[in-house]
Coordinates of C-alpha atoms in Angstrom, one line a residue:
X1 CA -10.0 -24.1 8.8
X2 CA -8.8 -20.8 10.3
X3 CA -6.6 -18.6 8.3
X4 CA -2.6 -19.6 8.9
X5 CA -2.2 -15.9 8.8
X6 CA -3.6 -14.3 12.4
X7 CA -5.0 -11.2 10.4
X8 CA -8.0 -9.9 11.2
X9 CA -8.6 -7.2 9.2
X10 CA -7.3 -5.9 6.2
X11 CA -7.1 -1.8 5.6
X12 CA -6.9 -0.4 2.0
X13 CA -7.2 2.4 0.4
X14 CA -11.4 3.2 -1.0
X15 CA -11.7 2.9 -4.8
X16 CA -9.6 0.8 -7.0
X17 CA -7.6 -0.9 -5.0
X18 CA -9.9 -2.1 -2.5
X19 CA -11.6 -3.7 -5.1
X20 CA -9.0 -5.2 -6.0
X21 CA -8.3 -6.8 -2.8
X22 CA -12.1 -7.6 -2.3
X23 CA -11.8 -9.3 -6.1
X24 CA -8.6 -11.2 -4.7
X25 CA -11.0 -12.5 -1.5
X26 CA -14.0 -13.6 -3.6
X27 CA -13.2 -17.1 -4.6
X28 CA -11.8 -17.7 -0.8
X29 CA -13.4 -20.3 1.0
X30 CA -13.6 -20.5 4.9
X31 CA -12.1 -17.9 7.3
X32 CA -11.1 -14.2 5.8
X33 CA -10.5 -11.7 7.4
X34 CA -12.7 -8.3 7.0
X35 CA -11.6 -5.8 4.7
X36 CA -12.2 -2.3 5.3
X37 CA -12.2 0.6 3.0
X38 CA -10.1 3.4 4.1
X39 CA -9.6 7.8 2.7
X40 CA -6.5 8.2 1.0
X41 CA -4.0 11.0 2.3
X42 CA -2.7 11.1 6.5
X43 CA -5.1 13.8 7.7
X44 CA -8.5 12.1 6.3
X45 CA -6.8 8.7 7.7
X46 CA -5.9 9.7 11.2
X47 CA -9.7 11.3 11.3
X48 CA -11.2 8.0 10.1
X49 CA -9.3 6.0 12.6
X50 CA -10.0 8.2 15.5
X51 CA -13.8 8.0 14.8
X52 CA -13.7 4.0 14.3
X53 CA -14.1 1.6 17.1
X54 CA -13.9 -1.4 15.1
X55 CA -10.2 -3.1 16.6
X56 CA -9.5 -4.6 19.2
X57 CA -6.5 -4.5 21.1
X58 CA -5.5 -7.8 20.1
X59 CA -6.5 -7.1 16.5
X60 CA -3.7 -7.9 13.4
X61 CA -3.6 -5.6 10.8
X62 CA -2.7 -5.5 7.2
X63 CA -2.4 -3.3 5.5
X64 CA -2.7 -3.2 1.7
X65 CA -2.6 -0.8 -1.3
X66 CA -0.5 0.6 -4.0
X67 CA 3.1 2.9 -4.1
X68 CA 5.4 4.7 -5.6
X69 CA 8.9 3.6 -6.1
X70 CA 11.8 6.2 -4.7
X71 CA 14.6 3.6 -5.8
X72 CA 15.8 2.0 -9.4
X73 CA 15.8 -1.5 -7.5
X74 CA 11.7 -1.2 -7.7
X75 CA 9.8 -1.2 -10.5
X76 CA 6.0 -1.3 -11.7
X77 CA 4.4 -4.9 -9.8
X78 CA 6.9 -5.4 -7.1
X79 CA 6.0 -6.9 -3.8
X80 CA 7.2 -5.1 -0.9
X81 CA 6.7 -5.5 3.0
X82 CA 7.2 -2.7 5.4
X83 CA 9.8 -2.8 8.0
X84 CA 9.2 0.9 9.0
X85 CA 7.9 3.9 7.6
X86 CA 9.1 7.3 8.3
X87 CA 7.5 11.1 7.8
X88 CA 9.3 14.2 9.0
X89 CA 12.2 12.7 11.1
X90 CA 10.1 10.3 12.9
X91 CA 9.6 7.0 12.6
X92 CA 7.2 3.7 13.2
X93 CA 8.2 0.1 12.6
X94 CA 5.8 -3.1 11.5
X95 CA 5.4 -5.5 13.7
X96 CA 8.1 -7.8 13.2
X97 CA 6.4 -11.0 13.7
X98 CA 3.4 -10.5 11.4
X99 CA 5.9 -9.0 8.5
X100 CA 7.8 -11.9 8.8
X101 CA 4.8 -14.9 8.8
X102 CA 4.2 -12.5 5.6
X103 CA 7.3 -13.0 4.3
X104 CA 7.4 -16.5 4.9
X105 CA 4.2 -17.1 3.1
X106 CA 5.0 -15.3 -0.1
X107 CA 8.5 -16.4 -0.6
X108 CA 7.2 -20.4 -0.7
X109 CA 6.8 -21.9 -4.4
X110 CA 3.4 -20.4 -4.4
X111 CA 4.7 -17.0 -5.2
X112 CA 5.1 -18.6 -8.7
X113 CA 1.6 -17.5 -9.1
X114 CA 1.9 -13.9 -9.2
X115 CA 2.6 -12.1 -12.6
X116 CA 5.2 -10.7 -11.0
X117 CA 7.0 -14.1 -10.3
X118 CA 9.7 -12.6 -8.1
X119 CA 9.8 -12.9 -3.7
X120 CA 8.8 -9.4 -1.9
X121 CA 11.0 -7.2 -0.9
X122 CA 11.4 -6.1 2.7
X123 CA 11.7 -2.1 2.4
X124 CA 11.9 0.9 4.3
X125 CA 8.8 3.6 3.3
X126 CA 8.3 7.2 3.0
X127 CA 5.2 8.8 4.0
X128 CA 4.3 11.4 2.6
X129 CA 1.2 14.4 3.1
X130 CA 0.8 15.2 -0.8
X131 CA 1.3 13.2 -4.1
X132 CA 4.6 13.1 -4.9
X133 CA 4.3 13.2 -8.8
X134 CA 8.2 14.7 -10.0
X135 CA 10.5 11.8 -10.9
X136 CA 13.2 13.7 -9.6
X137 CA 11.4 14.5 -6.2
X138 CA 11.3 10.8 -5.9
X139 CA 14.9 10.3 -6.8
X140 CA 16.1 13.3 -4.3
X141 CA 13.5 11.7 -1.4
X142 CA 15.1 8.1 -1.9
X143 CA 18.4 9.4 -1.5
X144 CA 18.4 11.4 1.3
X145 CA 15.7 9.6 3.6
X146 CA 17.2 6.1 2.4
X147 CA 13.8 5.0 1.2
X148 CA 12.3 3.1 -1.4
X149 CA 8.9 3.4 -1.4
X150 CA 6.3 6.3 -0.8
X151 CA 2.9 6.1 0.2
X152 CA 0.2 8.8 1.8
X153 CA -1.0 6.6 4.8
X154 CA 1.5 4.4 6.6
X155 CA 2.9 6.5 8.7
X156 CA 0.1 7.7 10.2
X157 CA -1.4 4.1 10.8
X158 CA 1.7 2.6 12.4
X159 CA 1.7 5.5 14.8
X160 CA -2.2 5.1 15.5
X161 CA -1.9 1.0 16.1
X162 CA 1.1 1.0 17.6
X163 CA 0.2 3.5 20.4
X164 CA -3.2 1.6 20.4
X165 CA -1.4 -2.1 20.6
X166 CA -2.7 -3.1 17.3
X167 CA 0.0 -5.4 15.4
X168 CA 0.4 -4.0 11.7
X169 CA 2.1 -5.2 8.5
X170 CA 1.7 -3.5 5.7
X171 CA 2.3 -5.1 2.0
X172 CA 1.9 -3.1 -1.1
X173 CA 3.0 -3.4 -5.0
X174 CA 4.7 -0.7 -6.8
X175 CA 2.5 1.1 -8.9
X176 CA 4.7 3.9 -10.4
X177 CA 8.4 3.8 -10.5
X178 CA 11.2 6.9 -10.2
X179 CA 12.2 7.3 -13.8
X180 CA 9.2 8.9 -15.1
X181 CA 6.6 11.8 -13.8
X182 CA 3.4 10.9 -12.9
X183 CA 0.3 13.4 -13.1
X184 CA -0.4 16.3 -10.1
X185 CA -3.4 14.6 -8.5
X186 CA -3.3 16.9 -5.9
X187 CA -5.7 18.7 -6.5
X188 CA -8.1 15.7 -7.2
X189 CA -7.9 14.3 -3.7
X190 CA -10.7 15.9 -1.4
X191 CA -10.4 16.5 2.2
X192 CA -12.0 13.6 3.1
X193 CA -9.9 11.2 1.6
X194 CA -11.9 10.5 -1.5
X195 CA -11.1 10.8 -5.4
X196 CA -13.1 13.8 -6.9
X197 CA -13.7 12.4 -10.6
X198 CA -13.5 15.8 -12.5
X199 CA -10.4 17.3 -10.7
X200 CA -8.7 14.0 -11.3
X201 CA -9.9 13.8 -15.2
X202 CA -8.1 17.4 -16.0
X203 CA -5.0 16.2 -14.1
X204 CA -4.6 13.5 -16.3
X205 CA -5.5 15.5 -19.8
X206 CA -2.8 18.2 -18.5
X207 CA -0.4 15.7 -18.3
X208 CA -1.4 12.6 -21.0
X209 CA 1.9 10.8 -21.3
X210 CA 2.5 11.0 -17.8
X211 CA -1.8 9.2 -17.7
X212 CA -0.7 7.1 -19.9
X213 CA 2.0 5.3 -17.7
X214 CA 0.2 5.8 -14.3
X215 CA -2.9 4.1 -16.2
X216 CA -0.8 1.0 -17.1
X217 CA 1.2 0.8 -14.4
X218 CA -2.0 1.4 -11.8
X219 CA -3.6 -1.8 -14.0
X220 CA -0.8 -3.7 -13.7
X221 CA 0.1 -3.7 -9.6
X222 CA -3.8 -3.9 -8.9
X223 CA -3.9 -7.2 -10.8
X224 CA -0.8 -8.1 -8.7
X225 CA -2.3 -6.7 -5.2
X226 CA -5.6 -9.1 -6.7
X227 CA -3.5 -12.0 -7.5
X228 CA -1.4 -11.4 -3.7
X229 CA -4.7 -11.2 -1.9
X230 CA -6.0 -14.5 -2.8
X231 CA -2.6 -16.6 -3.0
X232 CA -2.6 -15.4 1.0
X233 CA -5.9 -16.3 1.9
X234 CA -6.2 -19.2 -0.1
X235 CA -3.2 -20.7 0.8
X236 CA -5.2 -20.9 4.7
X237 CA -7.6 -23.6 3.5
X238 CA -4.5 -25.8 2.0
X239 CA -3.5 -28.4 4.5

């Protein structure tokens, strides 16, 4: 039996949390769709997607991952869908139809199987070009922009599959909320996309507390963005 969600391929970012949706796919039986690892940041993205040839025009996207919460209504393991995203003024939506069969799917009883036990939430994302790591940034940035989540590749894939004809949703769990710092990872992020190991390691030691919570919050919304993956894919063999 066919997956009841038309998705093709899933994006996400390389490292963790592609694991994490590849560990969520593992015990699926029949149809899944392919999952493909993607850099982190918009540059390394955009470059990646302009070299790949591996959508059709017809294709359905999700996108999946972690974020970073700009509002006190989301917190560390939340579910939230993407109506738009916006960086620098501009703006691209999600494709309405997908977001809402997403919707749909995750707000049945079923959802009772996450740890997080709660319906996603349909929100409006920031994208941004560099980690934003100061609490107060994220307050300030939720405010004015009236977002509520922050991510570093959205944006620039909405704008890429939307010109392109692609239909995109994008679903990711909070991560790391707006109360608290997180480390600088700048400076760990090379210009390919990828996680350099030693820059990353110092960021955290600079900044241990701060480690500390990204650490547990990280472990927490990956087993969610696990536990999401397979309660949508699994839920396609269920008559």
């Amino acid at each position: 039996m066919s997956n009841f969600l038309p998705i093709n391929t899933i994006l996400v970012p390389q490292g963790a949390e592609y694991k994490a949706v590849c560990r969520g796919l593992s015990g699926v039986t029949g149809s899944i769709p392919t999952v493909v690892a993607i850099p982190v940041g918009m540059k390394p993205l955009l470059k990646y997607l302009q070299q790949g040839q591996f959508l059709a025009s017809k294709s359905r996207v999700l996108i999946m991952g972690l974020c970073g919460s700009l509002s006190d209504r989301y917190t560390v393991g939340d579910i939230v869908l993407y109506q738009d995203c916006v960086y620098q003024g501009k703006q691209q939506e999600c494709d309405r139809t997908l977001t809402a069969q997403l919707h749909s799917a995750l707000s049945r009883d079923a959802i009772n199987r996450v740890s997080t036990n709660s319906p996603p939430n349909l929100v409006k994302a920031l994208t941004s070009d560099r980690v934003i790591w100061f609490a107060a940034e994220k307050r300030r940035l939720g405010k004015t922009l009236t977002a509520d989540v922050v991510d570093m590749e959205g944006f620039t894939a909405l704008e890429f599959f939307n010109t392109a004809g692609v239909s995109v949703a994008i679903l990711r769990v909070v991560s790391d909320d707006c109360q608290y710092n997180i480390p600088d990872l700048t400076s760990a992020i090379n210009s390919n996309g990828s996680l350099n190991p030693f820059p990353l390691a110092i960021a955290m030691l600079r900044q241990p507390l701060a480690a500390i919570r990204l650490i547990r919050g990280s472990l927490t919304a990956l087993k969610v963005l696990e536990e999401v993956t397979n309660l949508l894919f699994s839920g396609s063999n269920q008559k």
